[in-house]
Amino acid sequence: MKLSVIGTGYVGLVVGTCFAESGNDVICVDNDEKKVRMLKKGQSPIFEPGLTEFLKNNIEEERLSFTTDLATAVRQSEIIFLALPTPQSEDGSADLQHVLKVTRQIGKAMNGYKVIVNKSTVPVGTADRVREMLSRETSYEFDVVSNPEFLKEGAAVNDFMKPDRIVIGTRSSRALAIMQDLYAPFVRTGNPLIVMDERSSELTKYASNSFLATKVSFMNEVAALCERVGADIDQVRKGMGSDPRIGPQFLFAGIGYGGSCFPKDVAALLNTSITNKHEFQILAAVETVNKRQKRVIVEKLKKHYRNDLKGRVVTIWGLAFKPNTDDVREAPALTIIEALLKEGVELRVHDPEAMEEMKKRIGNSVRFFNNNYDALKGSEALLLVTEWNEFRRPDFDRIKSLMKTPVVFDGRNIYDPKIMREKGFVYYGIGRG
Ligand code: NAD
């Protein structure tokens, strides 16, 4: 099949590459010329495990190409995916300017029947808005489909190639047949392709992310209680998670959720609720708890040093909002860095992949180190912010010898408190008694 993907970011690049990998001819479009130049050479602008190999293979096999020329891509495609940003507006709603701008461009470039598929996370009713706009721009036939994306950064290629489920929102049998054909290679093992109307499909994405965010904030609340009553969140988590109605996933307490999706999707669903005169009380609490949680490690540090942080040297391991990605959008590290700089702390930081992205946001306000141990020299506290695998089993004796005072704030509960204390560290976790 011939398809284009408009927007070649974390979602669009993975989607385009994986569709090419399954034998389709894919044109990826982006208005960022630098990105397109890199991609043409087979270089990925993002870090995503397994992506570069697929990218290079499919460029070589001439199934995958990159361009800034949207109109030509549209004319050559029967299916057009939108994988454009839908960032948070001032009032919390999803900003649709990119989606609507591109929709108009597609409308003007149409030269026959097309299926326009929305992969961006968009509020309920967007398919209708896209349809109305296209009708104004073109007299050619088209269908608009909602097909939210559920991939996880850090495991995006695997998630896309082996999805838990595919949600297709459409009432057009013509478009549905095309979508079923396109996705057939991805549902061979029996994973469901769930068909519903566009509005339900659009809401499914927001409800899914908001539910996951609720799990995180719920466990962070339980962790806060654990600290007050002398219980251990890790044991509570195991006890809860073995109930199949609860399940073991997404029950880890920590320093809050971040990333480009959960915060903005929770805010957007809250906005949808307000606009539709429904008070979504649980979700409002989820957001409040998360804002508090992103600062919890700062509060612990302040308490340890009795509010005297000025001039102290502190090391941060991990900047990405989660492991295996270079994405720092809404990362807890950003909140922590900002708060500690305000306190006059001197920060030394390391991340295996996300340092360049962080530099773009905070410049040289902190010192970046290519090696996690170098970042520890003379430090008075280590903050473990992202649970990269390489931080899980470090050389604790080396850490201790490098630090001025061996104090560890483990924002992801990856170290064993008992072992840490035996090794002579002052150890703080999240919700650990
Ligand atoms: P992104 O910012 O990484 O990528 C968006 C791309 O679109 C960028 O490369 C940008 O240059 C390009 N772009 C912007 N305006 C354009 C235009 N007018 N013409 C052509 N290209 C344009 O965003 P993302 O993380 O890939 O997210 C895209 C959408 O997918 C969002 O709605 C997001 O909520 C949703 N989503 C993201 C994830 C995720 O894990 N990142 C997962 C599921 C869904």
Tab-separated table of C-alpha atoms and ligand atoms in Angstrom:
chain	number	residue	atom	x	y	z
A	1	MET	CA	0.000	0.000	0.000
A	2	LYS	CA	1.100	3.570	-0.562
A	3	LEU	CA	0.902	5.769	2.482
A	4	SER	CA	2.309	8.922	3.990
A	5	VAL	CA	2.882	9.859	7.577
A	6	ILE	CA	2.806	13.583	8.322
A	7	GLY	CA	4.929	14.456	11.333
A	8	THR	CA	8.073	12.394	11.785
A	9	GLY	CA	8.601	12.588	15.536
A	10	TYR	CA	8.536	9.863	18.192
A	11	VAL	CA	5.281	8.425	16.852
A	12	GLY	CA	5.405	9.259	13.130
A	13	LEU	CA	8.919	7.944	12.587
A	14	VAL	CA	8.191	4.639	14.320
A	15	VAL	CA	4.825	4.246	12.578
A	16	GLY	CA	6.257	5.076	9.141
A	17	THR	CA	9.287	2.838	9.565
A	18	CYS	CA	7.264	-0.100	10.886
A	19	PHE	CA	4.693	0.149	8.085
A	20	ALA	CA	7.586	0.135	5.590
A	21	GLU	CA	9.048	-2.881	7.405
A	22	SER	CA	5.783	-4.732	6.758
A	23	GLY	CA	6.111	-4.095	3.011
A	24	ASN	CA	4.307	-0.803	2.374
A	25	ASP	CA	5.661	2.185	0.459
A	26	VAL	CA	5.881	4.966	2.995
A	27	ILE	CA	6.638	8.661	2.591
A	28	CYS	CA	7.370	10.430	5.863
A	29	VAL	CA	6.758	14.172	5.812
A	30	ASP	CA	8.060	16.744	8.253
A	31	ASN	CA	8.389	20.520	8.091
A	32	ASP	CA	11.672	20.387	10.007
A	33	GLU	CA	14.243	20.454	7.191
A	34	LYS	CA	17.145	19.496	9.432
A	35	LYS	CA	15.287	16.405	10.627
A	36	VAL	CA	14.429	15.387	7.071
A	37	ARG	CA	18.069	15.817	5.968
A	38	MET	CA	19.250	13.541	8.782
A	39	LEU	CA	16.575	10.951	8.090
A	40	LYS	CA	17.406	10.814	4.392
A	41	LYS	CA	20.904	9.701	5.446
A	42	GLY	CA	19.407	6.984	7.645
A	43	GLN	CA	20.181	8.848	10.876
A	44	SER	CA	17.467	8.842	13.506
A	45	PRO	CA	16.960	12.168	15.298
A	46	ILE	CA	15.605	10.287	18.319
A	47	PHE	CA	16.928	7.438	20.442
A	48	GLU	CA	14.597	4.483	20.214
A	49	PRO	CA	15.849	0.881	20.549
A	50	GLY	CA	15.775	-1.063	17.250
A	51	LEU	CA	14.696	1.917	15.159
A	52	THR	CA	17.913	2.774	13.294
A	53	GLU	CA	18.309	-0.744	11.883
A	54	PHE	CA	14.750	-0.769	10.496
A	55	LEU	CA	15.221	2.767	9.221
A	56	LYS	CA	18.391	1.969	7.275
A	57	ASN	CA	17.035	-1.316	5.847
A	58	ASN	CA	13.838	0.237	4.575
A	59	ILE	CA	15.573	3.261	3.038
A	60	GLU	CA	17.931	0.855	1.253
A	61	GLU	CA	15.006	-1.263	0.056
A	62	GLU	CA	13.392	1.979	-1.213
A	63	ARG	CA	10.210	1.436	0.748
A	64	LEU	CA	10.805	4.424	3.024
A	65	SER	CA	11.541	8.010	2.017
A	66	PHE	CA	11.540	11.424	3.688
A	67	THR	CA	10.453	14.802	2.412
A	68	THR	CA	9.261	18.268	3.384
A	69	ASP	CA	6.951	18.299	0.346
A	70	LEU	CA	3.552	17.484	1.831
A	71	ALA	CA	1.500	18.031	-1.323
A	72	THR	CA	3.455	15.536	-3.439
A	73	ALA	CA	3.372	12.963	-0.637
A	74	VAL	CA	-0.403	13.336	-0.344
A	75	ARG	CA	-0.918	12.945	-4.085
A	76	GLN	CA	1.101	9.728	-4.111
A	77	SER	CA	-0.718	8.130	-1.166
A	78	GLU	CA	-4.038	6.472	-0.551
A	79	ILE	CA	-3.683	6.546	3.235
A	80	ILE	CA	-2.403	9.608	5.087
A	81	PHE	CA	-1.507	9.348	8.754
A	82	LEU	CA	-1.330	12.432	10.954
A	83	ALA	CA	1.283	12.049	13.695
A	84	LEU	CA	1.475	15.698	14.612
A	85	PRO	CA	2.026	17.299	18.001
A	86	THR	CA	-1.060	18.121	20.068
A	87	PRO	CA	0.574	20.045	22.921
A	88	GLN	CA	-1.161	21.437	25.949
A	89	SER	CA	-2.708	24.908	25.613
A	90	GLU	CA	-2.896	27.456	28.433
A	91	ASP	CA	-6.314	26.169	29.527
A	92	GLY	CA	-5.204	22.513	29.476
A	93	SER	CA	-6.952	21.666	26.201
A	94	ALA	CA	-5.078	19.963	23.359
A	95	ASP	CA	-3.797	22.509	20.844
A	96	LEU	CA	-5.014	21.381	17.422
A	97	GLN	CA	-3.296	24.036	15.326
A	98	HIS	CA	-0.838	21.592	13.685
A	99	VAL	CA	-3.539	19.014	12.950
A	100	LEU	CA	-5.887	21.579	11.418
A	101	LYS	CA	-3.168	23.357	9.441
A	102	VAL	CA	-2.026	20.088	7.888
A	103	THR	CA	-5.641	19.031	7.260
A	104	ARG	CA	-6.137	22.153	5.146
A	105	GLN	CA	-2.911	21.434	3.223
A	106	ILE	CA	-4.059	17.855	2.594
A	107	GLY	CA	-7.440	19.093	1.385
A	108	LYS	CA	-5.780	21.389	-1.127
A	109	ALA	CA	-3.467	18.624	-2.392
A	110	MET	CA	-6.113	15.880	-2.825
A	111	ASN	CA	-6.288	14.204	-6.228
A	112	GLY	CA	-8.601	11.248	-5.512
A	113	TYR	CA	-10.072	9.142	-2.685
A	114	LYS	CA	-7.915	9.137	0.471
A	115	VAL	CA	-8.207	7.829	3.992
A	116	ILE	CA	-6.983	10.417	6.490
A	117	VAL	CA	-6.019	8.666	9.706
A	118	ASN	CA	-5.506	10.537	12.937
A	119	LYS	CA	-2.745	8.999	15.065
A	120	SER	CA	-2.213	12.124	17.101
A	121	THR	CA	-3.950	12.104	20.468
A	122	VAL	CA	-6.891	14.410	19.832
A	123	PRO	CA	-10.012	15.432	21.761
A	124	VAL	CA	-13.392	13.904	21.100
A	125	GLY	CA	-14.934	15.482	18.024
A	126	THR	CA	-11.667	16.103	16.151
A	127	ALA	CA	-12.496	13.594	13.406
A	128	ASP	CA	-15.671	15.606	12.754
A	129	ARG	CA	-13.678	18.858	12.627
A	130	VAL	CA	-11.134	17.343	10.234
A	131	ARG	CA	-13.967	16.016	8.058
A	132	GLU	CA	-15.662	19.420	7.922
A	133	MET	CA	-12.442	21.169	7.020
A	134	LEU	CA	-11.609	18.686	4.264
A	135	SER	CA	-15.107	19.032	2.809
A	136	ARG	CA	-14.513	22.753	2.507
A	137	GLU	CA	-11.167	22.261	0.728
A	138	THR	CA	-11.883	19.412	-1.708
A	139	SER	CA	-14.604	17.786	-3.738
A	140	TYR	CA	-12.765	14.433	-3.910
A	141	GLU	CA	-14.074	11.588	-1.761
A	142	PHE	CA	-12.324	10.817	1.525
A	143	ASP	CA	-12.789	9.154	4.902
A	144	VAL	CA	-11.462	10.307	8.253
A	145	VAL	CA	-10.442	7.576	10.693
A	146	SER	CA	-9.375	7.758	14.321
A	147	ASN	CA	-6.540	5.329	15.082
A	148	PRO	CA	-4.927	6.306	18.387
A	149	GLU	CA	-1.421	5.112	19.055
A	150	PHE	CA	-0.538	3.151	22.193
A	151	LEU	CA	3.205	2.623	21.722
A	152	LYS	CA	5.543	3.341	24.625
A	153	GLU	CA	8.691	5.354	24.064
A	154	GLY	CA	11.680	3.144	24.831
A	155	ALA	CA	9.863	0.081	23.479
A	156	ALA	CA	8.093	1.770	20.577
A	157	VAL	CA	9.243	-0.461	17.705
A	158	ASN	CA	8.341	-3.638	19.549
A	159	ASP	CA	5.018	-2.175	20.706
A	160	PHE	CA	4.102	-1.145	17.184
A	161	MET	CA	5.145	-4.429	15.575
A	162	LYS	CA	3.377	-6.472	18.287
A	163	PRO	CA	0.533	-4.303	19.558
A	164	ASP	CA	-1.689	-5.374	22.474
A	165	ARG	CA	-4.585	-4.018	20.480
A	166	ILE	CA	-5.347	-1.735	17.573
A	167	VAL	CA	-8.250	0.664	17.894
A	168	ILE	CA	-9.940	1.834	14.712
A	169	GLY	CA	-12.623	4.491	14.940
A	170	THR	CA	-14.670	4.709	11.771
A	171	ARG	CA	-18.190	4.291	10.477
A	172	SER	CA	-17.052	3.858	6.872
A	173	SER	CA	-16.888	0.264	5.647
A	174	ARG	CA	-14.648	1.369	2.765
A	175	ALA	CA	-12.077	2.910	5.116
A	176	LEU	CA	-12.366	0.011	7.548
A	177	ALA	CA	-11.524	-2.533	4.846
A	178	ILE	CA	-8.396	-0.540	3.961
A	179	MET	CA	-7.333	-0.253	7.604
A	180	GLN	CA	-7.921	-3.959	8.239
A	181	ASP	CA	-5.807	-4.806	5.219
A	182	LEU	CA	-3.003	-2.471	6.342
A	183	TYR	CA	-2.944	-3.857	9.881
A	184	ALA	CA	-3.397	-7.533	8.930
A	185	PRO	CA	0.326	-8.349	9.395
A	186	PHE	CA	0.216	-6.894	12.925
A	187	VAL	CA	-2.720	-8.939	14.239
A	188	ARG	CA	-1.733	-12.409	13.049
A	189	THR	CA	-1.235	-13.724	16.572
A	190	GLY	CA	-4.806	-12.943	17.544
A	191	ASN	CA	-4.320	-9.589	19.232
A	192	PRO	CA	-7.520	-7.676	18.679
A	193	LEU	CA	-8.302	-4.995	16.146
A	194	ILE	CA	-11.156	-3.215	17.852
A	195	VAL	CA	-13.553	-1.262	15.663
A	196	MET	CA	-15.728	1.501	17.091
A	197	ASP	CA	-17.071	4.946	16.235
A	198	GLU	CA	-14.641	7.871	15.986
A	199	ARG	CA	-15.685	9.579	19.226
A	200	SER	CA	-15.298	6.427	21.308
A	201	SER	CA	-11.926	5.797	19.711
A	202	GLU	CA	-10.723	9.327	20.479
A	203	LEU	CA	-11.864	8.971	24.077
A	204	THR	CA	-10.304	5.506	24.451
A	205	LYS	CA	-6.828	7.000	24.136
A	206	TYR	CA	-7.400	9.696	26.758
A	207	ALA	CA	-9.158	7.295	29.121
A	208	SER	CA	-6.307	4.771	28.810
A	209	ASN	CA	-3.545	7.270	29.555
A	210	SER	CA	-5.555	8.884	32.331
A	211	PHE	CA	-6.213	5.507	33.937
A	212	LEU	CA	-2.497	4.686	33.882
A	213	ALA	CA	-1.731	8.096	35.384
A	214	THR	CA	-4.335	7.354	38.065
A	215	LYS	CA	-2.522	4.125	38.961
A	216	VAL	CA	0.734	6.042	39.351
A	217	SER	CA	-0.752	8.786	41.513
A	218	PHE	CA	-2.707	6.251	43.576
A	219	MET	CA	0.460	4.322	44.387
A	220	ASN	CA	2.306	7.543	45.179
A	221	GLU	CA	-0.427	8.392	47.677
A	222	VAL	CA	-0.112	4.918	49.237
A	223	ALA	CA	3.678	5.474	49.368
A	224	ALA	CA	3.185	8.771	51.234
A	225	LEU	CA	1.036	6.910	53.729
A	226	CYS	CA	3.641	4.131	54.038
A	227	GLU	CA	6.182	6.697	55.193
A	228	ARG	CA	3.821	7.911	57.900
A	229	VAL	CA	2.766	4.497	59.209
A	230	GLY	CA	6.064	2.638	58.866
A	231	ALA	CA	5.038	0.342	55.993
A	232	ASP	CA	7.050	-0.517	52.859
A	233	ILE	CA	5.447	0.387	49.533
A	234	ASP	CA	7.406	-2.307	47.742
A	235	GLN	CA	5.881	-5.032	49.872
A	236	VAL	CA	2.439	-3.454	49.639
A	237	ARG	CA	2.846	-3.296	45.850
A	238	LYS	CA	3.690	-6.991	45.614
A	239	GLY	CA	0.776	-7.894	47.840
A	240	MET	CA	-1.617	-5.831	45.757
A	241	GLY	CA	-0.276	-6.742	42.334
A	242	SER	CA	-0.706	-10.478	42.756
A	243	ASP	CA	-4.477	-9.975	42.707
A	244	PRO	CA	-5.351	-10.570	39.028
A	245	ARG	CA	-8.034	-7.887	39.230
A	246	ILE	CA	-5.285	-5.374	40.027
A	247	GLY	CA	-2.310	-6.840	38.153
A	248	PRO	CA	1.381	-6.164	38.785
A	249	GLN	CA	2.013	-3.477	36.165
A	250	PHE	CA	2.245	0.253	36.708
A	251	LEU	CA	2.181	-0.028	40.488
A	252	PHE	CA	5.608	1.421	41.170
A	253	ALA	CA	5.825	4.418	43.457
A	254	GLY	CA	8.298	7.087	42.405
A	255	ILE	CA	8.702	10.755	41.668
A	256	GLY	CA	5.674	11.167	39.458
A	257	TYR	CA	4.815	10.631	35.829
A	258	GLY	CA	6.196	12.840	33.085
A	259	GLY	CA	6.764	12.609	29.361
A	260	SER	CA	5.013	14.100	26.392
A	261	CYS	CA	1.749	12.221	26.941
A	262	PHE	CA	0.416	11.615	30.465
A	263	PRO	CA	0.571	15.204	31.785
A	264	LYS	CA	-0.970	16.778	28.693
A	265	ASP	CA	-3.507	13.995	28.159
A	266	VAL	CA	-4.728	14.191	31.757
A	267	ALA	CA	-5.008	17.972	31.396
A	268	ALA	CA	-6.854	17.642	28.080
A	269	LEU	CA	-9.355	15.113	29.438
A	270	LEU	CA	-9.969	17.376	32.419
A	271	ASN	CA	-10.570	20.210	29.985
A	272	THR	CA	-12.989	18.066	27.946
A	273	SER	CA	-14.836	17.255	31.175
A	274	ILE	CA	-15.086	20.919	32.179
A	275	THR	CA	-16.254	21.941	28.709
A	276	ASN	CA	-18.928	19.266	28.906
A	277	LYS	CA	-19.963	20.270	32.424
A	278	HIS	CA	-18.737	17.110	34.129
A	279	GLU	CA	-16.615	17.328	37.258
A	280	PHE	CA	-14.023	14.558	36.810
A	281	GLN	CA	-12.938	14.590	40.446
A	282	ILE	CA	-10.566	11.616	40.432
A	283	LEU	CA	-8.619	13.004	37.504
A	284	ALA	CA	-8.217	16.424	39.087
A	285	ALA	CA	-6.691	14.687	42.133
A	286	VAL	CA	-4.396	12.607	39.917
A	287	GLU	CA	-2.924	15.796	38.473
A	288	THR	CA	-2.564	17.510	41.872
A	289	VAL	CA	-0.834	14.467	43.384
A	290	ASN	CA	1.561	14.246	40.464
A	291	LYS	CA	2.591	17.889	40.722
A	292	ARG	CA	3.384	17.346	44.402
A	293	GLN	CA	5.184	14.079	43.694
A	294	LYS	CA	7.601	15.609	41.197
A	295	ARG	CA	8.951	17.712	44.056
A	296	VAL	CA	9.021	15.011	46.702
A	297	ILE	CA	12.739	14.309	46.336
A	298	VAL	CA	13.505	18.037	46.655
A	299	GLU	CA	11.529	18.166	49.898
A	300	LYS	CA	13.402	15.138	51.234
A	301	LEU	CA	16.723	16.746	50.359
A	302	LYS	CA	15.705	20.010	52.034
A	303	LYS	CA	14.641	18.136	55.134
A	304	HIS	CA	17.893	16.184	55.281
A	305	TYR	CA	19.967	19.363	55.021
A	306	ARG	CA	17.581	21.365	57.238
A	307	ASN	CA	16.702	23.796	54.455
A	308	ASP	CA	20.342	24.675	54.002
A	309	LEU	CA	21.021	23.774	50.370
A	310	LYS	CA	22.832	26.879	49.137
A	311	GLY	CA	26.197	26.046	47.583
A	312	ARG	CA	25.847	22.284	48.096
A	313	VAL	CA	27.005	19.977	45.330
A	314	VAL	CA	24.338	17.483	44.276
A	315	THR	CA	24.479	14.808	41.566
A	316	ILE	CA	21.567	13.656	39.447
A	317	TRP	CA	21.596	10.306	37.660
A	318	GLY	CA	18.941	10.245	34.954
A	319	LEU	CA	17.293	13.083	33.070
A	320	ALA	CA	14.943	11.338	30.621
A	321	PHE	CA	11.354	10.992	31.804
A	322	LYS	CA	11.885	7.227	31.762
A	323	PRO	CA	14.659	4.792	30.741
A	324	ASN	CA	15.499	3.911	27.123
A	325	THR	CA	14.544	7.263	25.668
A	326	ASP	CA	16.193	10.648	25.180
A	327	ASP	CA	12.843	12.396	25.716
A	328	VAL	CA	12.865	14.936	28.556
A	329	ARG	CA	9.457	16.513	27.905
A	330	GLU	CA	7.740	17.106	31.291
A	331	ALA	CA	10.419	14.939	32.909
A	332	PRO	CA	10.530	15.047	36.738
A	333	ALA	CA	14.239	15.910	36.297
A	334	LEU	CA	13.223	19.303	34.890
A	335	THR	CA	11.135	20.136	37.971
A	336	ILE	CA	13.862	18.914	40.309
A	337	ILE	CA	16.640	20.817	38.527
A	338	GLU	CA	14.629	24.029	38.463
A	339	ALA	CA	13.776	23.758	42.169
A	340	LEU	CA	17.338	22.955	43.226
A	341	LEU	CA	18.881	25.733	41.139
A	342	LYS	CA	16.512	28.130	42.887
A	343	GLU	CA	17.886	26.863	46.213
A	344	GLY	CA	21.414	27.671	45.030
A	345	VAL	CA	22.505	24.048	44.580
A	346	GLU	CA	25.410	23.237	42.269
A	347	LEU	CA	24.225	20.400	40.053
A	348	ARG	CA	26.294	17.692	38.349
A	349	VAL	CA	24.199	15.512	36.062
A	350	HIS	CA	24.454	12.452	33.844
A	351	ASP	CA	22.087	10.547	31.572
A	352	PRO	CA	23.054	7.832	29.071
A	353	GLU	CA	20.975	9.318	26.214
A	354	ALA	CA	19.102	12.463	27.211
A	355	MET	CA	21.880	14.994	27.885
A	356	GLU	CA	21.651	16.697	24.482
A	357	GLU	CA	17.874	17.108	24.821
A	358	MET	CA	18.304	18.471	28.343
A	359	LYS	CA	21.010	20.914	27.204
A	360	LYS	CA	18.542	22.322	24.655
A	361	ARG	CA	16.237	23.200	27.552
A	362	ILE	CA	18.477	24.256	30.398
A	363	GLY	CA	21.733	25.219	28.684
A	364	ASN	CA	24.750	25.240	30.946
A	365	SER	CA	22.937	25.929	34.198
A	366	VAL	CA	24.170	22.520	35.413
A	367	ARG	CA	27.370	20.563	34.680
A	368	PHE	CA	26.908	17.621	32.323
A	369	PHE	CA	29.128	14.547	32.673
A	370	ASN	CA	29.614	11.777	30.127
A	371	ASN	CA	30.330	9.295	32.888
A	372	ASN	CA	28.021	8.737	35.853
A	373	TYR	CA	30.894	8.263	38.320
A	374	ASP	CA	32.657	11.470	37.246
A	375	ALA	CA	29.442	13.317	38.093
A	376	LEU	CA	29.791	12.173	41.718
A	377	LYS	CA	33.118	13.796	42.631
A	378	GLY	CA	32.724	15.932	45.751
A	379	SER	CA	28.969	15.479	45.803
A	380	GLU	CA	26.894	15.738	48.975
A	381	ALA	CA	23.900	13.806	47.649
A	382	LEU	CA	23.057	11.501	44.770
A	383	LEU	CA	19.533	11.763	43.371
A	384	LEU	CA	18.497	8.736	41.318
A	385	VAL	CA	15.869	10.188	39.002
A	386	THR	CA	15.605	7.787	36.017
A	387	GLU	CA	15.954	4.044	36.516
A	388	TRP	CA	18.268	3.250	33.583
A	389	ASN	CA	19.526	-0.351	33.785
A	390	GLU	CA	23.131	0.784	34.129
A	391	PHE	CA	22.274	2.577	37.386
A	392	ARG	CA	20.758	-0.506	38.963
A	393	ARG	CA	23.950	-2.310	39.980
A	394	PRO	CA	26.602	0.373	40.414
A	395	ASP	CA	29.887	0.005	42.290
A	396	PHE	CA	28.736	1.332	45.654
A	397	ASP	CA	32.250	1.401	47.129
A	398	ARG	CA	33.372	3.600	44.254
A	399	ILE	CA	30.337	5.844	44.726
A	400	LYS	CA	31.151	6.216	48.396
A	401	SER	CA	34.794	6.999	47.782
A	402	LEU	CA	33.873	9.725	45.256
A	403	MET	CA	31.174	11.479	47.264
A	404	LYS	CA	31.828	14.027	49.971
A	405	THR	CA	28.945	12.593	51.993
A	406	PRO	CA	27.294	9.292	51.026
A	407	VAL	CA	23.632	10.295	50.910
A	408	VAL	CA	21.364	8.695	48.310
A	409	PHE	CA	17.848	9.765	47.378
A	410	ASP	CA	16.432	6.924	45.339
A	411	GLY	CA	13.492	8.360	43.412
A	412	ARG	CA	12.672	5.019	41.797
A	413	ASN	CA	13.230	2.589	44.669
A	414	ILE	CA	15.821	0.595	42.715
A	415	TYR	CA	18.256	0.083	45.591
A	416	ASP	CA	17.796	-2.164	48.606
A	417	PRO	CA	17.560	0.096	51.679
A	418	LYS	CA	19.096	-2.569	53.936
A	419	ILE	CA	22.128	-3.121	51.706
A	420	MET	CA	22.587	0.618	51.257
A	421	ARG	CA	22.662	1.160	55.010
A	422	GLU	CA	25.046	-1.774	55.471
A	423	LYS	CA	27.361	-0.158	52.940
A	424	GLY	CA	27.347	3.033	54.986
A	425	PHE	CA	24.957	5.174	52.953
A	426	VAL	CA	22.251	7.403	54.309
A	427	TYR	CA	19.391	6.156	52.141
A	428	TYR	CA	16.016	7.676	51.282
A	429	GLY	CA	13.518	5.940	49.020
A	430	ILE	CA	9.881	6.658	48.244
A	431	GLY	CA	7.377	5.146	50.656
A	432	ARG	CA	9.839	2.850	52.371
A	433	GLY	CA	8.772	2.932	55.969
B	1	NAD	P1	6.831	14.906	18.209
B	1	NAD	O1	6.857	16.312	18.629
B	1	NAD	O2	7.958	13.998	18.571
B	1	NAD	O3	6.683	14.823	16.611
B	1	NAD	C1	5.857	15.627	15.869
B	1	NAD	C2	6.524	15.922	14.524
B	1	NAD	O4	5.630	16.686	13.724
B	1	NAD	C3	7.806	16.752	14.649
B	1	NAD	O5	8.859	16.098	13.962
B	1	NAD	C4	7.438	18.089	13.977
B	1	NAD	O6	8.536	18.680	13.322
B	1	NAD	C5	6.377	17.653	12.995
B	1	NAD	N1	5.489	18.731	12.561
B	1	NAD	C6	4.921	19.721	13.299
B	1	NAD	N2	4.153	20.498	12.515
B	1	NAD	C7	4.234	20.005	11.269
B	1	NAD	C8	3.688	20.381	10.017
B	1	NAD	N3	2.890	21.447	9.936
B	1	NAD	N4	3.978	19.641	8.939
B	1	NAD	C9	4.800	18.571	9.033
B	1	NAD	N5	5.353	18.145	10.183
B	1	NAD	C10	5.077	18.863	11.286
B	1	NAD	O7	5.463	14.322	18.754
B	1	NAD	P2	5.134	12.783	19.113
B	1	NAD	O8	5.655	12.450	20.466
B	1	NAD	O9	5.509	11.928	17.961
B	1	NAD	O10	3.544	12.851	19.251
B	1	NAD	C11	2.705	13.020	18.136
B	1	NAD	C12	1.277	12.724	18.566
B	1	NAD	O11	1.163	11.366	18.976
B	1	NAD	C13	0.781	13.562	19.747
B	1	NAD	O12	-0.575	13.829	19.594
B	1	NAD	C14	0.998	12.626	20.934
B	1	NAD	O13	0.126	12.914	21.990
B	1	NAD	C15	0.671	11.288	20.315
B	1	NAD	N6	1.299	10.134	20.970
B	1	NAD	C16	2.583	10.207	21.405
B	1	NAD	C17	3.175	9.079	21.983
B	1	NAD	C18	4.595	9.132	22.474
B	1	NAD	O14	4.989	8.214	23.189
B	1	NAD	N7	5.393	10.130	22.112
B	1	NAD	C19	2.451	7.890	22.102
B	1	NAD	C20	1.147	7.854	21.631
B	1	NAD	C21	0.586	8.987	21.057
